[in-house]
Coordinates of C-alpha atoms in Angstrom, one line a residue:
X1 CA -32.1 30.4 -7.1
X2 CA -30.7 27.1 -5.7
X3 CA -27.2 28.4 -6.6
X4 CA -26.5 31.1 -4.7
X5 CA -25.9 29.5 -1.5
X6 CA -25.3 31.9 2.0
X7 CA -21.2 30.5 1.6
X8 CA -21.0 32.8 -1.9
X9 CA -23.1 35.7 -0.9
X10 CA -21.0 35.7 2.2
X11 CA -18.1 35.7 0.0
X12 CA -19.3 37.5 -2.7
X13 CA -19.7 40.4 0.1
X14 CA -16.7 40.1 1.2
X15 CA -14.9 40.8 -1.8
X16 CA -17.0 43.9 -2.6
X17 CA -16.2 45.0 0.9
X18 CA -12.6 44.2 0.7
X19 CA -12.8 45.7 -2.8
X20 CA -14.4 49.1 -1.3
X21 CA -11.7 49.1 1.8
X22 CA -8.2 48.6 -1.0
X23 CA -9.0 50.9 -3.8
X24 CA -11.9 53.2 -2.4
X25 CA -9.2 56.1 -3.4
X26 CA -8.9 54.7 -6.8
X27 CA -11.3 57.1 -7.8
X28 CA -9.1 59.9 -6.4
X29 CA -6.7 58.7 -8.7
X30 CA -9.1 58.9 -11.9
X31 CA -10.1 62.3 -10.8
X32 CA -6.9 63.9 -10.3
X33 CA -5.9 62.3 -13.7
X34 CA -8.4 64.1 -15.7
X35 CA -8.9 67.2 -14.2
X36 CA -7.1 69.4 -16.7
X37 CA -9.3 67.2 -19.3
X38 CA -12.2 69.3 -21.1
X39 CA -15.3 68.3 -19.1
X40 CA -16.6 66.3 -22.1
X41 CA -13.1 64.5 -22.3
X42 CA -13.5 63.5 -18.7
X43 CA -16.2 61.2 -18.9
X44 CA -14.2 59.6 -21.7
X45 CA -11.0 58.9 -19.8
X46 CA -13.2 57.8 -17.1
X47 CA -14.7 55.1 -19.2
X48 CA -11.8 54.4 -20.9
X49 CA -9.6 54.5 -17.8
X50 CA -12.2 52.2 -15.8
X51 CA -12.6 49.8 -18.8
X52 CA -8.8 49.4 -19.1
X53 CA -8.4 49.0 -15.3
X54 CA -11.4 46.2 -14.9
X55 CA -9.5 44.4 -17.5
X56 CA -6.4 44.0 -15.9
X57 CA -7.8 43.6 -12.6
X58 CA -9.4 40.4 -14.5
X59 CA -6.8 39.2 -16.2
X60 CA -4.5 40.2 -13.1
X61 CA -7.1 37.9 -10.9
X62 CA -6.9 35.1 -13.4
X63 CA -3.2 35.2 -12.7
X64 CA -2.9 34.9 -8.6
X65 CA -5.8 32.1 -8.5
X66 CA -3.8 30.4 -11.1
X67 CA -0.4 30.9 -9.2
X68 CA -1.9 30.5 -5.3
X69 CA -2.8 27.1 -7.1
X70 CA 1.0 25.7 -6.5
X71 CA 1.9 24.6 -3.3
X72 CA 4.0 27.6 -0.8
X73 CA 2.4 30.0 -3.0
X74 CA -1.0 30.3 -1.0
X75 CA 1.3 30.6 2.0
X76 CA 3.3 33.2 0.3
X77 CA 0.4 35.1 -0.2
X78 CA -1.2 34.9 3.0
X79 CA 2.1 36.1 4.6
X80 CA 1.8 39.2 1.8
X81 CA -1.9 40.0 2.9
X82 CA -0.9 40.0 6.5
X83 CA 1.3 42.5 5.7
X84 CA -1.1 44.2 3.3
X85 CA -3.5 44.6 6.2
X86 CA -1.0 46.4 8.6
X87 CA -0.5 48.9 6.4
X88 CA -3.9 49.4 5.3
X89 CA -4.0 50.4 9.1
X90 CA -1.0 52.2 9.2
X91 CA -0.2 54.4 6.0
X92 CA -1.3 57.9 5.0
X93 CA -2.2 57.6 1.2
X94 CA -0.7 60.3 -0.7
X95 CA -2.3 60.7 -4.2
X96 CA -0.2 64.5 -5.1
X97 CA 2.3 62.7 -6.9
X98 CA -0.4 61.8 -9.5
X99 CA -0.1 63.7 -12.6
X100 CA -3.3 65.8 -14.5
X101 CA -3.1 65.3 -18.2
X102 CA -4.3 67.7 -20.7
X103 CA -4.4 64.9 -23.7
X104 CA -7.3 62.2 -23.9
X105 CA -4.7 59.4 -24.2
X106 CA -1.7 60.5 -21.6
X107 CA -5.1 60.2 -19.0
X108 CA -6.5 57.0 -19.3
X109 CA -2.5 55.7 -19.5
X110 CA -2.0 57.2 -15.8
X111 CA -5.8 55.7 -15.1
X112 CA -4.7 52.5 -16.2
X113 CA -1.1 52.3 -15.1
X114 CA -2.0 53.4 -11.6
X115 CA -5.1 51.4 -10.7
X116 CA -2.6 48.5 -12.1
X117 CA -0.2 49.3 -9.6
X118 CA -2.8 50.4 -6.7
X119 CA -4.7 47.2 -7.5
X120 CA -1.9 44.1 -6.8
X121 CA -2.6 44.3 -3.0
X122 CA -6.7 44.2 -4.1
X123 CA -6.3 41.2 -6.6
X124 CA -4.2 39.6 -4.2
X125 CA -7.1 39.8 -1.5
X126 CA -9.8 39.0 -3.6
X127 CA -8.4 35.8 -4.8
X128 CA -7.7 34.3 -1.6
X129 CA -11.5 34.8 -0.6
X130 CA -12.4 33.8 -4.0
X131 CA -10.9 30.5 -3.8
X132 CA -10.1 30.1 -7.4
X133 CA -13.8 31.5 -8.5
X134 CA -12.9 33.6 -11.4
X135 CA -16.5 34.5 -11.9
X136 CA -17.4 34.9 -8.0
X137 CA -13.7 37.4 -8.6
X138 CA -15.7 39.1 -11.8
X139 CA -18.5 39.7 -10.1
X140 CA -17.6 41.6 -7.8
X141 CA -14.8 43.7 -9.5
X142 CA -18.1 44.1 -11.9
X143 CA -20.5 45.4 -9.2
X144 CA -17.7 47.7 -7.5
X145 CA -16.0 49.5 -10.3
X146 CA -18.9 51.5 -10.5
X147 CA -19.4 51.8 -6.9
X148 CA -15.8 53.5 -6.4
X149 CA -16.3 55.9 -9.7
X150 CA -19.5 57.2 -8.5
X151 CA -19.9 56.3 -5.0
X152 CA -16.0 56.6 -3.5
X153 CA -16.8 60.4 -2.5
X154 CA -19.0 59.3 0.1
X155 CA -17.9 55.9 1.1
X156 CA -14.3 57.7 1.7
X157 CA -16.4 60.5 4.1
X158 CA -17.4 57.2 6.1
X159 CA -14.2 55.9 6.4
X160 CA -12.5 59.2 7.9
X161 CA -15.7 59.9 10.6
X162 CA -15.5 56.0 11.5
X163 CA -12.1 54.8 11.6
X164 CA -13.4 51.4 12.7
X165 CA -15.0 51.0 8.9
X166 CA -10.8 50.4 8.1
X167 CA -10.1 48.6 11.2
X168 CA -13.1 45.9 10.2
X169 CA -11.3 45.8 6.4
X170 CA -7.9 45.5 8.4
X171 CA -9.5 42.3 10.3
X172 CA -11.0 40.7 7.1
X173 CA -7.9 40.9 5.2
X174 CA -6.1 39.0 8.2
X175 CA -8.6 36.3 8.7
X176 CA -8.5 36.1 4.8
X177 CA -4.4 35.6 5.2
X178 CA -4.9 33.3 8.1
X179 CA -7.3 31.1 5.9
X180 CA -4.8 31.0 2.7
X181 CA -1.5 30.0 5.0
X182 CA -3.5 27.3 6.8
X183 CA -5.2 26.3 4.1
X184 CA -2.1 25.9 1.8
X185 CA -1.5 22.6 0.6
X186 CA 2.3 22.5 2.4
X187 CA 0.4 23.2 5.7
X188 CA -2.1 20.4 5.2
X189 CA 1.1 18.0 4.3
X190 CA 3.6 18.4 7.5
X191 CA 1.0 20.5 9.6
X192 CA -2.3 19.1 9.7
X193 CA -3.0 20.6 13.2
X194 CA -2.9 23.9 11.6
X195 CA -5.4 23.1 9.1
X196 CA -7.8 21.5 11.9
X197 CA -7.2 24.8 13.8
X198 CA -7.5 27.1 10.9
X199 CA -10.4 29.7 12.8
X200 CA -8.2 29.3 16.0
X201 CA -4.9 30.4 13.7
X202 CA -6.8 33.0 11.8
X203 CA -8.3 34.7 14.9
X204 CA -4.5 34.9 15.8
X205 CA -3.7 36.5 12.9
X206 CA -6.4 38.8 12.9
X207 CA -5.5 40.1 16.9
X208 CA -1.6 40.2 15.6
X209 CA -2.6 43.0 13.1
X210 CA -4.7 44.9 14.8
X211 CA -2.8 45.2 17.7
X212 CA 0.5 46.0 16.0
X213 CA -1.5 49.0 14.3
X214 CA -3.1 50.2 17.7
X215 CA 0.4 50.2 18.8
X216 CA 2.0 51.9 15.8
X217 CA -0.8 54.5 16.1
X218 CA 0.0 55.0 19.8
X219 CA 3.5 55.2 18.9
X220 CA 3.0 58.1 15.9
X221 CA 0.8 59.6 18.4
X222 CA 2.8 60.6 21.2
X223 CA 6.3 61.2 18.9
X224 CA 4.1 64.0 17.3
X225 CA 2.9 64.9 20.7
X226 CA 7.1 64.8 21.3
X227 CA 7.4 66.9 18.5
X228 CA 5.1 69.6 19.2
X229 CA 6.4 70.0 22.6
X230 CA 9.8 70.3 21.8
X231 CA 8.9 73.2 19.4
X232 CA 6.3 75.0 21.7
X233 CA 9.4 74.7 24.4
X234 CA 11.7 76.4 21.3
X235 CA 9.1 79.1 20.5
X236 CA 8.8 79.9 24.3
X237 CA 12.8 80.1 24.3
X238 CA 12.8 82.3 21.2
X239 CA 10.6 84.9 22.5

């Protein structure tokens, strides 16, 4: 198969990775959703739900590689992923404020609605290592929708006993930024250096983010440690 060349399986993994790492906890979403459902409505929001959500992601996807087409825009959303990627490093997901249904249709409307909301910073990643591919973008939204209904139990236990799973999606989606700022047509125009330089800039990028987590974590780390101590030192006073 002449056509698949080691650039687009490299790619093609990529997305399915970045894919994995951005809306893992889209299933967590589906579930809480339909809980309330009858257990023979559930698969059918689920379907539902996950049919309506792969269309938008696609349609969604046809939209940003259209738009990263005009010049500033693939800078503008480089600059978005970089900050995408910090706080795919540094926020706590909180999926309580999503609603149970007990109707059929109000559940594959939250389904739908959410992943649509859930999925801008995932549509936004995949089309900048897509490179305006619409069916290298299919394929994998096609191959990892199913992964993340059945599989997201398990790949989410990987990701919270190793960290570093997140950490390597953090780095992706910052070379991935670095690529689409240097690569924007702007760049090329008034700074051709950057565009020769494009690993060196996106290796910069890449340390940037991670650090700025590792430092953020630090940072949480010891004002909770802060925290606690002041109110062991309270408890000790009270008694």
């Amino acid at each position: 198969m002449e056509f698949i060349t080691t650039d687009l399986l490299w790619s093609l993994l990529t997305i399915i990775f970045i894919d994995l790492i951005l809306a893992g906890d889209n299933a967590i979403v589906i579930g809480m959703a339909a809980r309330q459902l009858p257990a023979e409505q559930q698969k059918k929001a689920i379907f539902w739900g996950t049919a309506g959500a792969i269309s938008i992601r696609l349609v969604s996807s046809l939209i940003v590689i259209w738009l990263l087409q005009i010049p500033a825009l693939m800078m503008t959303g480089g600059v978005l992923l970089i900050w995408i990627a910090y706080k795919l490093l540094t926020d706590k997901k909180d999926h309580n404020t999503i609603a149970s249904h007990t109707s059929l249709s109000a559940a594959v409307r939250t389904i739908v609605i959410a992943d649509g909301v859930m999925g801008i910073d995932n549509v936004m990643a995949v089309a900048g290592v897509a490179h305006g591919d619409l069916v290298l973008v299919a394929t994998g939204i096609l191959i990892t929708i199913p992964l993340i209904i059945w599989g997201s139990t398990a790949f989410i236990r990987i990701v919270d006993r190793y960290p570093i799973v997140v950490y390597a999606g953090g780095a992706i989606l910052a070379w991935t930024a670095g690529g689409m700022i240097a690569g924007d047509s702007l760049i090329a125009k008034y700074i051709p250096l950057l565009t020769q330089l494009k690993w060196i800039f996106s290796l910069t990028i890449v340390a940037a983010v991670l650090g700025a987590a590792i430092l953020n974590k630090r940072h949480t780390v010891n004002a909770q440690s802060h925290i606690d101590n002041d109110q062991t030192i309270r408890g000790e006073h009270q008694a």
